[in-house]
PDB file of C-alpha atoms and ligand atoms in Angstrom:
ATOM      1  CA  UNK A   1     -12.305 -13.671  -3.497  1.00  0.00           C
ATOM      2  CA  UNK A   2     -13.413 -14.534   0.488  1.00  0.00           C
ATOM      3  CA  UNK A   3     -10.827 -13.721   2.830  1.00  0.00           C
ATOM      4  CA  UNK A   4     -11.370 -15.734   5.715  1.00  0.00           C
ATOM      5  CA  UNK A   5      -8.275 -18.332   5.700  1.00  0.00           C
ATOM      6  CA  UNK A   6      -5.806 -17.025   3.086  1.00  0.00           C
ATOM      7  CA  UNK A   7      -2.936 -15.293   4.083  1.00  0.00           C
ATOM      8  CA  UNK A   8      -2.754 -11.320   3.279  1.00  0.00           C
ATOM      9  CA  UNK A   9       0.934  -9.822   2.811  1.00  0.00           C
ATOM     10  CA  UNK A  10       0.708  -6.083   3.985  1.00  0.00           C
ATOM     11  CA  UNK A  11       4.653  -3.911   3.271  1.00  0.00           C
ATOM     12  CA  UNK A  12       4.066  -0.837   5.291  1.00  0.00           C
ATOM     13  CA  UNK A  13       1.521  -2.659   7.560  1.00  0.00           C
ATOM     14  CA  UNK A  14       2.837  -1.404  10.849  1.00  0.00           C
ATOM     15  CA  UNK A  15       1.502   2.164  10.497  1.00  0.00           C
ATOM     16  CA  UNK A  16      -1.464   3.522   8.874  1.00  0.00           C
ATOM     17  CA  UNK A  17      -2.955   2.406   6.379  1.00  0.00           C
ATOM     18  CA  UNK A  18      -1.423  -0.642   5.955  1.00  0.00           C
ATOM     19  CA  UNK A  19      -1.869  -1.232   9.499  1.00  0.00           C
ATOM     20  CA  UNK A  20      -5.919  -0.671   9.670  1.00  0.00           C
ATOM     21  CA  UNK A  21      -5.892  -3.032   6.615  1.00  0.00           C
ATOM     22  CA  UNK A  22      -4.045  -5.429   8.982  1.00  0.00           C
ATOM     23  CA  UNK A  23      -6.077  -5.270  11.485  1.00  0.00           C
ATOM     24  CA  UNK A  24      -9.683  -5.603   9.602  1.00  0.00           C
ATOM     25  CA  UNK A  25      -8.371  -8.417   7.330  1.00  0.00           C
ATOM     26  CA  UNK A  26      -7.335  -9.830  10.790  1.00  0.00           C
ATOM     27  CA  UNK A  27     -10.593 -10.025  12.141  1.00  0.00           C
ATOM     28  CA  UNK A  28     -12.222 -11.512   8.827  1.00  0.00           C
ATOM     29  CA  UNK A  29     -10.899 -14.477   9.490  1.00  0.00           C
ATOM     30  CA  UNK A  30      -6.978 -14.044   7.052  1.00  0.00           C
ATOM     31  CA  UNK A  31      -3.687 -14.694   8.399  1.00  0.00           C
ATOM     32  CA  UNK A  32      -1.749 -11.532   7.804  1.00  0.00           C
ATOM     33  CA  UNK A  33       2.171 -11.005   6.779  1.00  0.00           C
ATOM     34  CA  UNK A  34       2.941  -7.280   7.796  1.00  0.00           C
ATOM     35  CA  UNK A  35       6.370  -6.026   6.181  1.00  0.00           C
ATOM     36  CA  UNK A  36       7.719  -3.508   7.721  1.00  0.00           C
ATOM     37  CA  UNK A  37      11.087  -1.631   8.491  1.00  0.00           C
ATOM     38  CA  UNK A  38       9.774  -0.155  12.366  1.00  0.00           C
ATOM     39  CA  UNK A  39      10.342  -3.629  14.588  1.00  0.00           C
ATOM     40  CA  UNK A  40       8.965  -1.784  18.044  1.00  0.00           C
ATOM     41  CA  UNK A  41       5.830  -0.875  16.217  1.00  0.00           C
ATOM     42  CA  UNK A  42       5.225  -4.271  14.315  1.00  0.00           C
ATOM     43  CA  UNK A  43       5.447  -6.311  17.594  1.00  0.00           C
ATOM     44  CA  UNK A  44       3.340  -3.834  19.018  1.00  0.00           C
ATOM     45  CA  UNK A  45       0.374  -4.413  16.114  1.00  0.00           C
ATOM     46  CA  UNK A  46       2.213  -8.154  16.866  1.00  0.00           C
ATOM     47  CA  UNK A  47       1.035  -8.795  20.306  1.00  0.00           C
ATOM     48  CA  UNK A  48      -2.067  -7.051  19.573  1.00  0.00           C
ATOM     49  CA  UNK A  49      -3.218  -9.691  16.619  1.00  0.00           C
ATOM     50  CA  UNK A  50      -1.740 -12.536  18.462  1.00  0.00           C
ATOM     51  CA  UNK A  51       0.077 -15.763  16.994  1.00  0.00           C
ATOM     52  CA  UNK A  52      -2.217 -17.470  15.534  1.00  0.00           C
ATOM     53  CA  UNK A  53      -3.224 -15.884  12.002  1.00  0.00           C
ATOM     54  CA  UNK A  54      -0.026 -12.414  12.274  1.00  0.00           C
ATOM     55  CA  UNK A  55       3.516 -12.605  11.997  1.00  0.00           C
ATOM     56  CA  UNK A  56       5.909  -9.470  11.337  1.00  0.00           C
ATOM     57  CA  UNK A  57       8.700  -9.565   9.203  1.00  0.00           C
ATOM     58  CA  UNK A  58      11.036  -6.837   9.853  1.00  0.00           C
ATOM     59  CA  UNK A  59      11.767  -6.047   6.160  1.00  0.00           C
ATOM     60  CA  UNK A  60      13.665  -2.685   4.550  1.00  0.00           C
ATOM     61  CA  UNK A  61      11.211  -2.512   1.089  1.00  0.00           C
ATOM     62  CA  UNK A  62      14.459  -1.049  -0.758  1.00  0.00           C
ATOM     63  CA  UNK A  63      16.283  -4.332  -0.187  1.00  0.00           C
ATOM     64  CA  UNK A  64      15.442  -7.117  -2.891  1.00  0.00           C
ATOM     65  CA  UNK A  65      17.359  -9.676   0.421  1.00  0.00           C
ATOM     66  CA  UNK A  66      15.623  -8.579   2.678  1.00  0.00           C
ATOM     67  CA  UNK A  67      11.893  -8.883   1.122  1.00  0.00           C
ATOM     68  CA  UNK A  68      12.973 -11.965   0.257  1.00  0.00           C
ATOM     69  CA  UNK A  69      13.684 -12.846   3.747  1.00  0.00           C
ATOM     70  CA  UNK A  70       9.697 -12.677   4.554  1.00  0.00           C
ATOM     71  CA  UNK A  71       8.303 -13.739   0.954  1.00  0.00           C
ATOM     72  CA  UNK A  72      10.036 -17.135   2.265  1.00  0.00           C
ATOM     73  CA  UNK A  73       8.942 -16.532   5.633  1.00  0.00           C
ATOM     74  CA  UNK A  74       5.022 -16.306   4.283  1.00  0.00           C
ATOM     75  CA  UNK A  75       5.486 -18.613   1.771  1.00  0.00           C
ATOM     76  CA  UNK A  76       6.204 -21.565   4.280  1.00  0.00           C
ATOM     77  CA  UNK A  77       4.231 -20.215   6.942  1.00  0.00           C
ATOM     78  CA  UNK A  78       0.970 -20.465   4.600  1.00  0.00           C
ATOM     79  CA  UNK A  79       2.335 -24.173   3.540  1.00  0.00           C
ATOM     80  CA  UNK A  80       2.308 -25.057   7.600  1.00  0.00           C
ATOM     81  CA  UNK A  81      -0.868 -23.433   7.891  1.00  0.00           C
ATOM     82  CA  UNK A  82      -2.483 -24.977   4.643  1.00  0.00           C
ATOM     83  CA  UNK A  83      -3.510 -22.151   3.169  1.00  0.00           C
ATOM     84  CA  UNK A  84      -3.431 -19.975   0.203  1.00  0.00           C
ATOM     85  CA  UNK A  85      -1.339 -16.984  -0.704  1.00  0.00           C
ATOM     86  CA  UNK A  86      -4.849 -14.745  -1.144  1.00  0.00           C
ATOM     87  CA  UNK A  87      -2.528 -10.913  -2.219  1.00  0.00           C
ATOM     88  CA  UNK A  88      -0.204  -8.852  -1.016  1.00  0.00           C
ATOM     89  CA  UNK A  89      -1.313  -4.972  -0.259  1.00  0.00           C
ATOM     90  CA  UNK A  90       1.892  -3.190  -1.679  1.00  0.00           C
ATOM     91  CA  UNK A  91       1.723   0.477   1.087  1.00  0.00           C
ATOM     92  CA  UNK A  92       5.636   0.740   2.029  1.00  0.00           C
ATOM     93  CA  UNK A  93       5.754   4.409   1.051  1.00  0.00           C
ATOM     94  CA  UNK A  94       6.386   7.736   1.760  1.00  0.00           C
ATOM     95  CA  UNK A  95       6.731  11.472   0.570  1.00  0.00           C
ATOM     96  CA  UNK A  96       9.043  14.182   0.614  1.00  0.00           C
ATOM     97  CA  UNK A  97       8.500  17.997  -0.425  1.00  0.00           C
ATOM     98  CA  UNK A  98      11.683  19.206  -2.781  1.00  0.00           C
ATOM     99  CA  UNK A  99      11.621  21.253  -5.343  1.00  0.00           C
ATOM    100  CA  UNK A 100      13.639  20.261  -8.543  1.00  0.00           C
ATOM    101  CA  UNK A 101      15.555  23.726  -8.528  1.00  0.00           C
ATOM    102  CA  UNK A 102      15.448  25.402  -4.833  1.00  0.00           C
ATOM    103  CA  UNK A 103      15.398  28.746  -3.817  1.00  0.00           C
ATOM    104  CA  UNK A 104      19.496  29.095  -4.300  1.00  0.00           C
ATOM    105  CA  UNK A 105      18.691  27.770  -7.458  1.00  0.00           C
ATOM    106  CA  UNK A 106      20.604  25.159  -7.342  1.00  0.00           C
ATOM    107  CA  UNK A 107      19.577  21.205  -8.894  1.00  0.00           C
ATOM    108  CA  UNK A 108      17.901  18.957  -6.287  1.00  0.00           C
ATOM    109  CA  UNK A 109      20.359  15.819  -5.155  1.00  0.00           C
ATOM    110  CA  UNK A 110      19.595  13.563  -7.086  1.00  0.00           C
ATOM    111  CA  UNK A 111      19.962  10.609  -4.056  1.00  0.00           C
ATOM    112  CA  UNK A 112      16.114  12.707  -2.620  1.00  0.00           C
ATOM    113  CA  UNK A 113      14.625  11.725  -5.713  1.00  0.00           C
ATOM    114  CA  UNK A 114      15.948   8.349  -6.637  1.00  0.00           C
ATOM    115  CA  UNK A 115      15.120   7.162  -3.294  1.00  0.00           C
ATOM    116  CA  UNK A 116      10.860   8.152  -3.438  1.00  0.00           C
ATOM    117  CA  UNK A 117      11.114   6.028  -6.519  1.00  0.00           C
ATOM    118  CA  UNK A 118      13.490   3.241  -4.757  1.00  0.00           C
ATOM    119  CA  UNK A 119      10.816   2.823  -2.501  1.00  0.00           C
ATOM    120  CA  UNK A 120       7.437   3.716  -3.976  1.00  0.00           C
ATOM    121  CA  UNK A 121       8.158   2.659  -6.992  1.00  0.00           C
ATOM    122  CA  UNK A 122      10.862  -0.477  -6.960  1.00  0.00           C
ATOM    123  CA  UNK A 123       9.445  -1.236  -3.396  1.00  0.00           C
ATOM    124  CA  UNK A 124       6.096  -2.119  -4.810  1.00  0.00           C
ATOM    125  CA  UNK A 125       7.678  -3.673  -7.968  1.00  0.00           C
ATOM    126  CA  UNK A 126       9.962  -6.010  -6.260  1.00  0.00           C
ATOM    127  CA  UNK A 127       7.321  -7.656  -3.544  1.00  0.00           C
ATOM    128  CA  UNK A 128       5.213  -7.843  -6.101  1.00  0.00           C
ATOM    129  CA  UNK A 129       7.583  -9.596  -8.714  1.00  0.00           C
ATOM    130  CA  UNK A 130       8.676 -11.829  -5.865  1.00  0.00           C
ATOM    131  CA  UNK A 131       5.254 -12.823  -4.423  1.00  0.00           C
ATOM    132  CA  UNK A 132       3.129 -13.948  -7.653  1.00  0.00           C
ATOM    133  CA  UNK A 133       5.546 -16.937  -8.557  1.00  0.00           C
ATOM    134  CA  UNK A 134       3.921 -18.802  -5.548  1.00  0.00           C
ATOM    135  CA  UNK A 135       0.614 -17.155  -5.571  1.00  0.00           C
ATOM    136  CA  UNK A 136       0.240 -18.884  -9.340  1.00  0.00           C
ATOM    137  CA  UNK A 137       0.656 -22.487  -7.361  1.00  0.00           C
ATOM    138  CA  UNK A 138      -2.326 -21.766  -5.748  1.00  0.00           C
ATOM    139  CA  UNK A 139      -5.157 -23.995  -6.377  1.00  0.00           C
ATOM    140  CA  UNK A 140      -8.207 -22.185  -8.695  1.00  0.00           C
ATOM    141  CA  UNK A 141     -11.067 -21.121  -6.430  1.00  0.00           C
ATOM    142  CA  UNK A 142     -14.694 -20.183  -7.388  1.00  0.00           C
ATOM    143  CA  UNK A 143     -15.886 -19.852 -10.185  1.00  0.00           C
ATOM    144  CA  UNK A 144     -13.971 -17.594 -11.838  1.00  0.00           C
ATOM    145  CA  UNK A 145     -10.675 -19.617 -10.997  1.00  0.00           C
ATOM    146  CA  UNK A 146      -9.412 -16.452  -9.122  1.00  0.00           C
ATOM    147  CA  UNK A 147      -5.518 -16.923  -7.523  1.00  0.00           C
ATOM    148  CA  UNK A 148      -4.880 -13.671  -6.118  1.00  0.00           C
ATOM    149  CA  UNK A 149      -5.614  -9.920  -5.798  1.00  0.00           C
ATOM    150  CA  UNK A 150      -2.581  -7.324  -5.654  1.00  0.00           C
ATOM    151  CA  UNK A 151      -3.148  -4.279  -4.173  1.00  0.00           C
ATOM    152  CA  UNK A 152      -0.843  -1.056  -4.796  1.00  0.00           C
ATOM    153  CA  UNK A 153      -0.929   2.151  -3.127  1.00  0.00           C
ATOM    154  CA  UNK A 154      -1.062   5.115  -5.557  1.00  0.00           C
ATOM    155  CA  UNK A 155      -2.066   9.416  -4.649  1.00  0.00           C
ATOM    156  CA  UNK A 156      -4.200  12.525  -5.132  1.00  0.00           C
ATOM    157  CA  UNK A 157      -0.710  13.712  -6.364  1.00  0.00           C
ATOM    158  CA  UNK A 158      -0.366  11.485  -9.057  1.00  0.00           C
ATOM    159  CA  UNK A 159      -3.945  13.137 -10.018  1.00  0.00           C
ATOM    160  CA  UNK A 160      -3.118  17.642  -9.441  1.00  0.00           C
ATOM    161  CA  UNK A 161       0.539  16.827  -7.355  1.00  0.00           C
ATOM    162  CA  UNK A 162       1.451  19.763  -5.934  1.00  0.00           C
ATOM    163  CA  UNK A 163       4.706  22.170  -6.397  1.00  0.00           C
ATOM    164  CA  UNK A 164       8.176  20.440  -4.906  1.00  0.00           C
ATOM    165  CA  UNK A 165       6.019  16.543  -4.699  1.00  0.00           C
ATOM    166  CA  UNK A 166       7.376  16.283  -8.776  1.00  0.00           C
ATOM    167  CA  UNK A 167       9.168  12.274  -6.909  1.00  0.00           C
ATOM    168  CA  UNK A 168       6.240  11.633  -4.620  1.00  0.00           C
ATOM    169  CA  UNK A 169       3.902  12.490  -7.755  1.00  0.00           C
ATOM    170  CA  UNK A 170       6.269  10.284 -10.184  1.00  0.00           C
ATOM    171  CA  UNK A 171       6.496   7.527  -8.003  1.00  0.00           C
ATOM    172  CA  UNK A 172       2.597   7.674  -8.119  1.00  0.00           C
ATOM    173  CA  UNK A 173       1.973   8.425 -10.800  1.00  0.00           C
ATOM    174  CA  UNK A 174       3.976   5.408 -11.820  1.00  0.00           C
ATOM    175  CA  UNK A 175       1.653   3.168  -9.821  1.00  0.00           C
ATOM    176  CA  UNK A 176      -1.383   4.410 -11.403  1.00  0.00           C
ATOM    177  CA  UNK A 177       0.287   3.412 -14.772  1.00  0.00           C
ATOM    178  CA  UNK A 178       1.565   0.131 -13.836  1.00  0.00           C
ATOM    179  CA  UNK A 179      -2.104  -0.882 -13.020  1.00  0.00           C
ATOM    180  CA  UNK A 180      -4.056  -2.471 -15.960  1.00  0.00           C
ATOM    181  CA  UNK A 181      -0.409  -3.424 -17.574  1.00  0.00           C
ATOM    182  CA  UNK A 182      -0.134  -5.665 -14.242  1.00  0.00           C
ATOM    183  CA  UNK A 183      -4.126  -6.825 -15.202  1.00  0.00           C
ATOM    184  CA  UNK A 184      -3.207  -7.591 -18.282  1.00  0.00           C
ATOM    185  CA  UNK A 185      -0.139  -9.971 -17.786  1.00  0.00           C
ATOM    186  CA  UNK A 186      -1.650 -11.342 -14.611  1.00  0.00           C
ATOM    187  CA  UNK A 187      -4.951 -12.149 -16.137  1.00  0.00           C
ATOM    188  CA  UNK A 188      -3.956 -15.785 -17.552  1.00  0.00           C
ATOM    189  CA  UNK A 189      -3.067 -16.744 -13.919  1.00  0.00           C
ATOM    190  CA  UNK A 190      -6.629 -15.529 -12.420  1.00  0.00           C
ATOM    191  CA  UNK A 191      -4.850 -12.701 -10.522  1.00  0.00           C
ATOM    192  CA  UNK A 192      -6.404  -9.289 -10.507  1.00  0.00           C
ATOM    193  CA  UNK A 193      -4.285  -6.294  -9.896  1.00  0.00           C
ATOM    194  CA  UNK A 194      -5.522  -2.698  -8.404  1.00  0.00           C
ATOM    195  CA  UNK A 195      -4.574   0.426  -7.054  1.00  0.00           C
ATOM    196  CA  UNK A 196      -6.157   2.509  -4.615  1.00  0.00           C
ATOM    197  CA  UNK A 197      -5.204   6.670  -4.570  1.00  0.00           C
ATOM    198  CA  UNK A 198      -6.229   8.129  -1.476  1.00  0.00           C
ATOM    199  CA  UNK A 199      -6.178  12.307  -0.640  1.00  0.00           C
ATOM    200  CA  UNK A 200      -5.264  12.922   2.889  1.00  0.00           C
ATOM    201  CA  UNK A 201      -5.319  10.505   5.256  1.00  0.00           C
ATOM    202  CA  UNK A 202      -4.975  10.967   8.999  1.00  0.00           C
ATOM    203  CA  UNK A 203      -1.683   9.302   9.524  1.00  0.00           C
ATOM    204  CA  UNK A 204       2.382   8.925  10.169  1.00  0.00           C
ATOM    205  CA  UNK A 205       2.911  10.546   7.171  1.00  0.00           C
ATOM    206  CA  UNK A 206       0.669  13.183   7.269  1.00  0.00           C
ATOM    207  CA  UNK A 207       1.027  14.466  10.475  1.00  0.00           C
ATOM    208  CA  UNK A 208       4.025  16.273   9.921  1.00  0.00           C
ATOM    209  CA  UNK A 209       1.590  18.372   8.143  1.00  0.00           C
ATOM    210  CA  UNK A 210       1.330  22.598   9.817  1.00  0.00           C
ATOM    211  CA  UNK A 211      -1.266  23.709  11.017  1.00  0.00           C
ATOM    212  CA  UNK A 212      -1.421  25.909   7.672  1.00  0.00           C
ATOM    213  CA  UNK A 213      -0.823  22.991   5.006  1.00  0.00           C
ATOM    214  CA  UNK A 214      -3.617  21.349   6.837  1.00  0.00           C
ATOM    215  CA  UNK A 215      -6.104  24.519   6.691  1.00  0.00           C
ATOM    216  CA  UNK A 216      -5.516  25.024   2.821  1.00  0.00           C
ATOM    217  CA  UNK A 217      -6.204  20.875   2.325  1.00  0.00           C
ATOM    218  CA  UNK A 218      -9.501  21.272   4.317  1.00  0.00           C
ATOM    219  CA  UNK A 219     -10.618  24.189   1.704  1.00  0.00           C
ATOM    220  CA  UNK A 220     -10.831  21.613  -0.943  1.00  0.00           C
ATOM    221  CA  UNK A 221     -12.952  19.181   1.115  1.00  0.00           C
ATOM    222  CA  UNK A 222     -16.232  18.730  -0.652  1.00  0.00           C
ATOM    223  CA  UNK A 223     -17.587  15.752   1.480  1.00  0.00           C
ATOM    224  CA  UNK A 224     -17.443  14.667   3.570  1.00  0.00           C
ATOM    225  CA  UNK A 225     -15.374  16.895   5.214  1.00  0.00           C
ATOM    226  CA  UNK A 226     -12.250  16.117   6.930  1.00  0.00           C
ATOM    227  CA  UNK A 227      -9.813  13.676   5.828  1.00  0.00           C
ATOM    228  CA  UNK A 228      -9.887  10.152   5.112  1.00  0.00           C
ATOM    229  CA  UNK A 229      -9.265   7.763   8.624  1.00  0.00           C
ATOM    230  CA  UNK A 230      -6.779   4.486   7.633  1.00  0.00           C
ATOM    231  CA  UNK A 231     -10.801   2.434   8.557  1.00  0.00           C
ATOM    232  CA  UNK A 232     -11.773   4.242   5.538  1.00  0.00           C
ATOM    233  CA  UNK A 233      -9.001   3.061   3.385  1.00  0.00           C
ATOM    234  CA  UNK A 234      -9.436  -0.581   4.931  1.00  0.00           C
ATOM    235  CA  UNK A 235     -12.367  -1.021   3.668  1.00  0.00           C
ATOM    236  CA  UNK A 236     -11.670  -0.538   0.559  1.00  0.00           C
ATOM    237  CA  UNK A 237      -9.386  -3.189   0.490  1.00  0.00           C
ATOM    238  CA  UNK A 238     -11.442  -5.368   1.686  1.00  0.00           C
ATOM    239  CA  UNK A 239     -14.223  -4.419  -1.173  1.00  0.00           C
ATOM    240  CA  UNK A 240     -11.511  -4.978  -4.112  1.00  0.00           C
ATOM    241  CA  UNK A 241     -10.473  -8.275  -2.556  1.00  0.00           C
ATOM    242  CA  UNK A 242     -14.216  -9.529  -1.841  1.00  0.00           C
ATOM    243  CA  UNK A 243     -14.952  -8.178  -5.727  1.00  0.00           C
ATOM    244  CA  UNK A 244     -13.788 -10.181  -8.712  1.00  0.00           C
ATOM    245  CA  UNK A 245     -14.787  -7.959 -10.858  1.00  0.00           C
ATOM    246  CA  UNK A 246     -12.605  -4.555  -9.807  1.00  0.00           C
ATOM    247  CA  UNK A 247      -9.434  -5.361 -11.452  1.00  0.00           C
ATOM    248  CA  UNK A 248      -6.550  -2.793 -14.045  1.00  0.00           C
ATOM    249  CA  UNK A 249      -8.408   0.050 -12.484  1.00  0.00           C
ATOM    250  CA  UNK A 250      -7.214   3.057  -9.699  1.00  0.00           C
ATOM    251  CA  UNK A 251     -10.194   4.120  -7.849  1.00  0.00           C
ATOM    252  CA  UNK A 252      -9.597   7.453  -5.950  1.00  0.00           C
ATOM    253  CA  UNK A 253     -10.559   7.686  -2.337  1.00  0.00           C
ATOM    254  CA  UNK A 254     -10.746  11.174  -1.661  1.00  0.00           C
ATOM    255  CA  UNK A 255     -14.432  12.284  -1.040  1.00  0.00           C
ATOM    256  CA  UNK A 256     -14.586  14.377  -4.068  1.00  0.00           C
ATOM    257  CA  UNK A 257     -11.464  15.998  -2.659  1.00  0.00           C
ATOM    258  CA  UNK A 258      -9.058  17.812  -5.592  1.00  0.00           C
ATOM    259  CA  UNK A 259      -5.598  19.388  -3.837  1.00  0.00           C
ATOM    260  CA  UNK A 260      -5.122  23.238  -4.434  1.00  0.00           C
ATOM    261  CA  UNK A 261      -1.921  24.018  -6.514  1.00  0.00           C
ATOM    262  CA  UNK A 262      -0.348  25.285  -3.447  1.00  0.00           C
ATOM    263  CA  UNK A 263      -0.482  24.704   0.551  1.00  0.00           C
TER     264      UNK A 263
HETATM  265  N1  NAD B   1      -1.591   9.194   4.225  1.00  0.00           N
HETATM  266  C1  NAD B   1      -1.840  10.157   3.299  1.00  0.00           C
HETATM  267  O1  NAD B   1      -2.763  10.677   3.070  1.00  0.00           O
HETATM  268  C2  NAD B   1      -1.811   9.352   1.705  1.00  0.00           C
HETATM  269  C3  NAD B   1      -2.439   9.893   0.792  1.00  0.00           C
HETATM  270  C4  NAD B   1      -1.533   8.744  -0.488  1.00  0.00           C
HETATM  271  C5  NAD B   1      -1.305   7.931  -0.281  1.00  0.00           C
HETATM  272  N2  NAD B   1      -0.951   7.668   0.901  1.00  0.00           N
HETATM  273  C6  NAD B   1       0.647   6.359   0.667  1.00  0.00           C
HETATM  274  O2  NAD B   1      -0.237   5.414   1.412  1.00  0.00           O
HETATM  275  C7  NAD B   1       1.318   4.526   1.747  1.00  0.00           C
HETATM  276  C8  NAD B   1       0.558   4.368   3.321  1.00  0.00           C
HETATM  277  O3  NAD B   1       1.522   5.960   3.735  1.00  0.00           O
HETATM  278  P1  NAD B   1       0.849   6.242   5.266  1.00  0.00           P
HETATM  279  O4  NAD B   1       0.349   7.107   5.012  1.00  0.00           O
HETATM  280  O5  NAD B   1       0.017   4.443   5.780  1.00  0.00           O
HETATM  281  O6  NAD B   1       1.975   6.014   5.929  1.00  0.00           O
HETATM  282  P2  NAD B   1       2.916   5.651   7.345  1.00  0.00           P
HETATM  283  O7  NAD B   1       4.046   6.627   7.722  1.00  0.00           O
HETATM  284  O8  NAD B   1       1.830   5.655   8.954  1.00  0.00           O
HETATM  285  O9  NAD B   1       2.752   4.406   6.820  1.00  0.00           O
HETATM  286  C9  NAD B   1       3.945   3.857   6.274  1.00  0.00           C
HETATM  287  C10 NAD B   1       4.919   2.345   6.513  1.00  0.00           C
HETATM  288  O10 NAD B   1       5.806   2.076   5.361  1.00  0.00           O
HETATM  289  C11 NAD B   1       6.769   1.605   7.198  1.00  0.00           C
HETATM  290  N3  NAD B   1       7.801   2.022   5.294  1.00  0.00           N
HETATM  291  C12 NAD B   1       8.875   3.338   5.276  1.00  0.00           C
HETATM  292  N4  NAD B   1       9.673   3.188   3.817  1.00  0.00           N
HETATM  293  C13 NAD B   1       9.910   1.665   4.637  1.00  0.00           C
HETATM  294  C14 NAD B   1      10.501   0.430   4.359  1.00  0.00           C
HETATM  295  N5  NAD B   1      11.723   0.692   3.519  1.00  0.00           N
HETATM  296  N6  NAD B   1      10.560  -0.374   4.328  1.00  0.00           N
HETATM  297  C15 NAD B   1       9.418  -0.804   5.154  1.00  0.00           C
HETATM  298  N7  NAD B   1       8.631  -0.317   5.407  1.00  0.00           N
HETATM  299  C16 NAD B   1       8.918   0.948   5.147  1.00  0.00           C
HETATM  300  C17 NAD B   1       6.704   2.758   7.660  1.00  0.00           C
HETATM  301  O11 NAD B   1       7.883   2.299   8.637  1.00  0.00           O
HETATM  302  C18 NAD B   1       5.899   2.616   7.984  1.00  0.00           C
HETATM  303  O12 NAD B   1       4.980   1.842   8.804  1.00  0.00           O
HETATM  304  C19 NAD B   1       2.635   5.288   1.206  1.00  0.00           C
HETATM  305  O13 NAD B   1       2.454   4.884  -0.123  1.00  0.00           O
HETATM  306  C20 NAD B   1       1.584   6.401   1.058  1.00  0.00           C
HETATM  307  O14 NAD B   1       2.606   6.973   0.107  1.00  0.00           O
HETATM  308  C21 NAD B   1      -0.671   8.466   1.307  1.00  0.00           C
END
């Protein structure tokens, strides 16, 4: 699908992987709506990219009404500009480290588990379920009559999660497992569904890793011997948007890194 002249909604687009993608798609002629909690970072990106093809919506992805307001604003903006909704990147998310049974032999408070699932999994589904009914109204384009593309963010942790990452692994494993059923469901509309499973990428989320965790993770590097850069991720998003045969698949973006069992 062509990027230029289409509108993409990006949750978590004020920082890290989502932000790099917002910048990249914008640089390739897209209209971009960023939905994120961080107002300051969102406004800073807005001033960087200018008002012509960029909107920031202060949004809490764990709240359906908040998503609804941002989707409504984005759909109205697309109509005003007479551009179709091209796609969604659901990148809002976070990780935590919590043992299910802690060192004092106590069970983890379920609120910690619930929050990760609510943000990483339910938030992703909620955004998709609210955008797709608008995407189905797109006039079909191209030789395949395509109407849009949905990209979700899984993780290496979905494949080889570490001790203490059960909630995060569960949320990212669910994203992986949903990819094919969603592609099968939306195929009838000409909407593709893909997921990207990054390993360690340098973003705000991983900035809190301590030195020894970094050293341990670095031992798992094959080639290239470095963590991913947000631009590597943005490039793959662009390639997924442009390549109509990519559908129903999870792509590991990890330079062959495998996460060790412990930090
Ligand atoms: N960085 C990595 O190594 C890595 C690896 C695998 C997967 N991921 C996944 O990539 C995605 C993006 O993470 P990142 O590394 O860019 O981190 P990041 O912290 O830089 O960006 C995440 C963004 O999500 C936003 N966000 C968090 N909670 C939100 C909410 N309730 N509503 C709206 N926005 C919210 C944050 O404000 C932030 O802008 C996440 O789903 C993360 O799990 C990251």
